[in-house]
Amino acid sequence: FYMPIPKSWTKAKKEGAFEGFIRPASKPDIDNLTKAILDGMNDGIAYTDDSLIVELIVREWYGEPRTEVELSEI
């Protein structure tokens, strides 16, 4: 998950966030973001049921707001 960098931050703090030295640690919680993605891909979109998920690697960064998902079958 890439979260927007707050506009009120100083230039130095924005650069630190953009370079990955400062990571998001505020709402929305990463577990709520993850749940929304898992639920959204359920019911045949990417899998038949999210109980089939056996491994997750979830990260939050600052940057251009977006969500990137990579699926692999094992």
mmCIF file with all atom_site columns, C-alpha atoms in Angstrom, residues 25-71:
data_model
loop_
_atom_site.group_PDB
_atom_site.id
_atom_site.type_symbol
_atom_site.label_atom_id
_atom_site.label_alt_id
_atom_site.label_comp_id
_atom_site.label_asym_id
_atom_site.label_entity_id
_atom_site.label_seq_id
_atom_site.pdbx_PDB_ins_code
_atom_site.Cartn_x
_atom_site.Cartn_y
_atom_site.Cartn_z
_atom_site.occupancy
_atom_site.B_iso_or_equiv
_atom_site.pdbx_formal_charge
_atom_site.auth_seq_id
_atom_site.auth_comp_id
_atom_site.auth_asym_id
_atom_site.auth_atom_id
_atom_site.pdbx_PDB_model_num
ATOM 1  C CA . ALA A 1 25 ? 2.266   4.209   11.080 1.00 0.00 ? 25 ALA A CA 1
ATOM 2  C CA . SER A 1 26 ? -1.191  5.722   11.290 1.00 0.00 ? 26 SER A CA 1
ATOM 3  C CA . LYS A 1 27 ? -4.743  5.022   10.201 1.00 0.00 ? 27 LYS A CA 1
ATOM 4  C CA . PRO A 1 28 ? -5.957  3.255   8.201  1.00 0.00 ? 28 PRO A CA 1
ATOM 5  C CA . ASP A 1 29 ? -4.498  0.191   9.892  1.00 0.00 ? 29 ASP A CA 1
ATOM 6  C CA . ILE A 1 30 ? -2.652  -2.224  7.626  1.00 0.00 ? 30 ILE A CA 1
ATOM 7  C CA . ASP A 1 31 ? -4.907  -5.114  8.700  1.00 0.00 ? 31 ASP A CA 1
ATOM 8  C CA . ASN A 1 32 ? -8.012  -3.202  7.568  1.00 0.00 ? 32 ASN A CA 1
ATOM 9  C CA . LEU A 1 33 ? -6.393  -2.341  4.225  1.00 0.00 ? 33 LEU A CA 1
ATOM 10 C CA . THR A 1 34 ? -5.418  -5.983  3.726  1.00 0.00 ? 34 THR A CA 1
ATOM 11 C CA . LYS A 1 35 ? -8.877  -7.259  4.628  1.00 0.00 ? 35 LYS A CA 1
ATOM 12 C CA . ALA A 1 36 ? -10.460 -4.966  2.036  1.00 0.00 ? 36 ALA A CA 1
ATOM 13 C CA . ILE A 1 37 ? -8.171  -6.296  -0.701 1.00 0.00 ? 37 ILE A CA 1
ATOM 14 C CA . LEU A 1 38 ? -8.668  -9.944  0.280  1.00 0.00 ? 38 LEU A CA 1
ATOM 15 C CA . ASP A 1 39 ? -12.451 -9.541  0.422  1.00 0.00 ? 39 ASP A CA 1
ATOM 16 C CA . GLY A 1 40 ? -12.481 -7.681  -2.885 1.00 0.00 ? 40 GLY A CA 1
ATOM 17 C CA . MET A 1 41 ? -10.674 -10.474 -4.722 1.00 0.00 ? 41 MET A CA 1
ATOM 18 C CA . ASN A 1 42 ? -12.893 -13.196 -3.207 1.00 0.00 ? 42 ASN A CA 1
ATOM 19 C CA . ASP A 1 43 ? -15.761 -15.111 -4.878 1.00 0.00 ? 43 ASP A CA 1
ATOM 20 C CA . GLY A 1 44 ? -13.918 -16.041 -8.050 1.00 0.00 ? 44 GLY A CA 1
ATOM 21 C CA . ILE A 1 45 ? -12.262 -12.709 -8.838 1.00 0.00 ? 45 ILE A CA 1
ATOM 22 C CA . ALA A 1 46 ? -8.815  -14.130 -7.976 1.00 0.00 ? 46 ALA A CA 1
ATOM 23 C CA . TYR A 1 47 ? -9.770  -17.156 -5.842 1.00 0.00 ? 47 TYR A CA 1
ATOM 24 C CA . THR A 1 48 ? -12.915 -18.895 -4.658 1.00 0.00 ? 48 THR A CA 1
ATOM 25 C CA . ASP A 1 49 ? -12.409 -18.177 -0.954 1.00 0.00 ? 49 ASP A CA 1
ATOM 26 C CA . ASP A 1 50 ? -9.814  -16.203 1.016  1.00 0.00 ? 50 ASP A CA 1
ATOM 27 C CA . SER A 1 51 ? -9.342  -19.231 3.285  1.00 0.00 ? 51 SER A CA 1
ATOM 28 C CA . LEU A 1 52 ? -7.119  -20.502 0.449  1.00 0.00 ? 52 LEU A CA 1
ATOM 29 C CA . ILE A 1 53 ? -4.549  -17.767 1.206  1.00 0.00 ? 53 ILE A CA 1
ATOM 30 C CA . VAL A 1 54 ? -1.619  -19.354 3.043  1.00 0.00 ? 54 VAL A CA 1
ATOM 31 C CA . GLU A 1 55 ? 0.938   -16.541 3.043  1.00 0.00 ? 55 GLU A CA 1
ATOM 32 C CA . LEU A 1 56 ? 0.854   -12.742 3.015  1.00 0.00 ? 56 LEU A CA 1
ATOM 33 C CA . ILE A 1 57 ? 3.588   -10.160 2.778  1.00 0.00 ? 57 ILE A CA 1
ATOM 34 C CA . VAL A 1 58 ? 2.085   -6.744  3.373  1.00 0.00 ? 58 VAL A CA 1
ATOM 35 C CA . ARG A 1 59 ? 3.945   -3.441  3.422  1.00 0.00 ? 59 ARG A CA 1
ATOM 36 C CA . GLU A 1 60 ? 3.005   0.207   3.755  1.00 0.00 ? 60 GLU A CA 1
ATOM 37 C CA . TRP A 1 61 ? 5.049   2.943   2.112  1.00 0.00 ? 61 TRP A CA 1
ATOM 38 C CA . TYR A 1 62 ? 4.640   6.603   1.296  1.00 0.00 ? 62 TYR A CA 1
ATOM 39 C CA . GLY A 1 63 ? 4.388   7.599   -2.346 1.00 0.00 ? 63 GLY A CA 1
ATOM 40 C CA . GLU A 1 64 ? 1.883   8.104   -5.128 1.00 0.00 ? 64 GLU A CA 1
ATOM 41 C CA . PRO A 1 65 ? -1.290  6.592   -3.583 1.00 0.00 ? 65 PRO A CA 1
ATOM 42 C CA . ARG A 1 66 ? -1.929  3.121   -4.964 1.00 0.00 ? 66 ARG A CA 1
ATOM 43 C CA . THR A 1 67 ? -2.207  -0.529  -4.030 1.00 0.00 ? 67 THR A CA 1
ATOM 44 C CA . GLU A 1 68 ? -0.101  -3.191  -5.706 1.00 0.00 ? 68 GLU A CA 1
ATOM 45 C CA . VAL A 1 69 ? -1.063  -6.865  -5.454 1.00 0.00 ? 69 VAL A CA 1
ATOM 46 C CA . GLU A 1 70 ? 0.988   -9.817  -6.645 1.00 0.00 ? 70 GLU A CA 1
ATOM 47 C CA . LEU A 1 71 ? -0.552  -13.280 -6.604 1.00 0.00 ? 71 LEU A CA 1
#
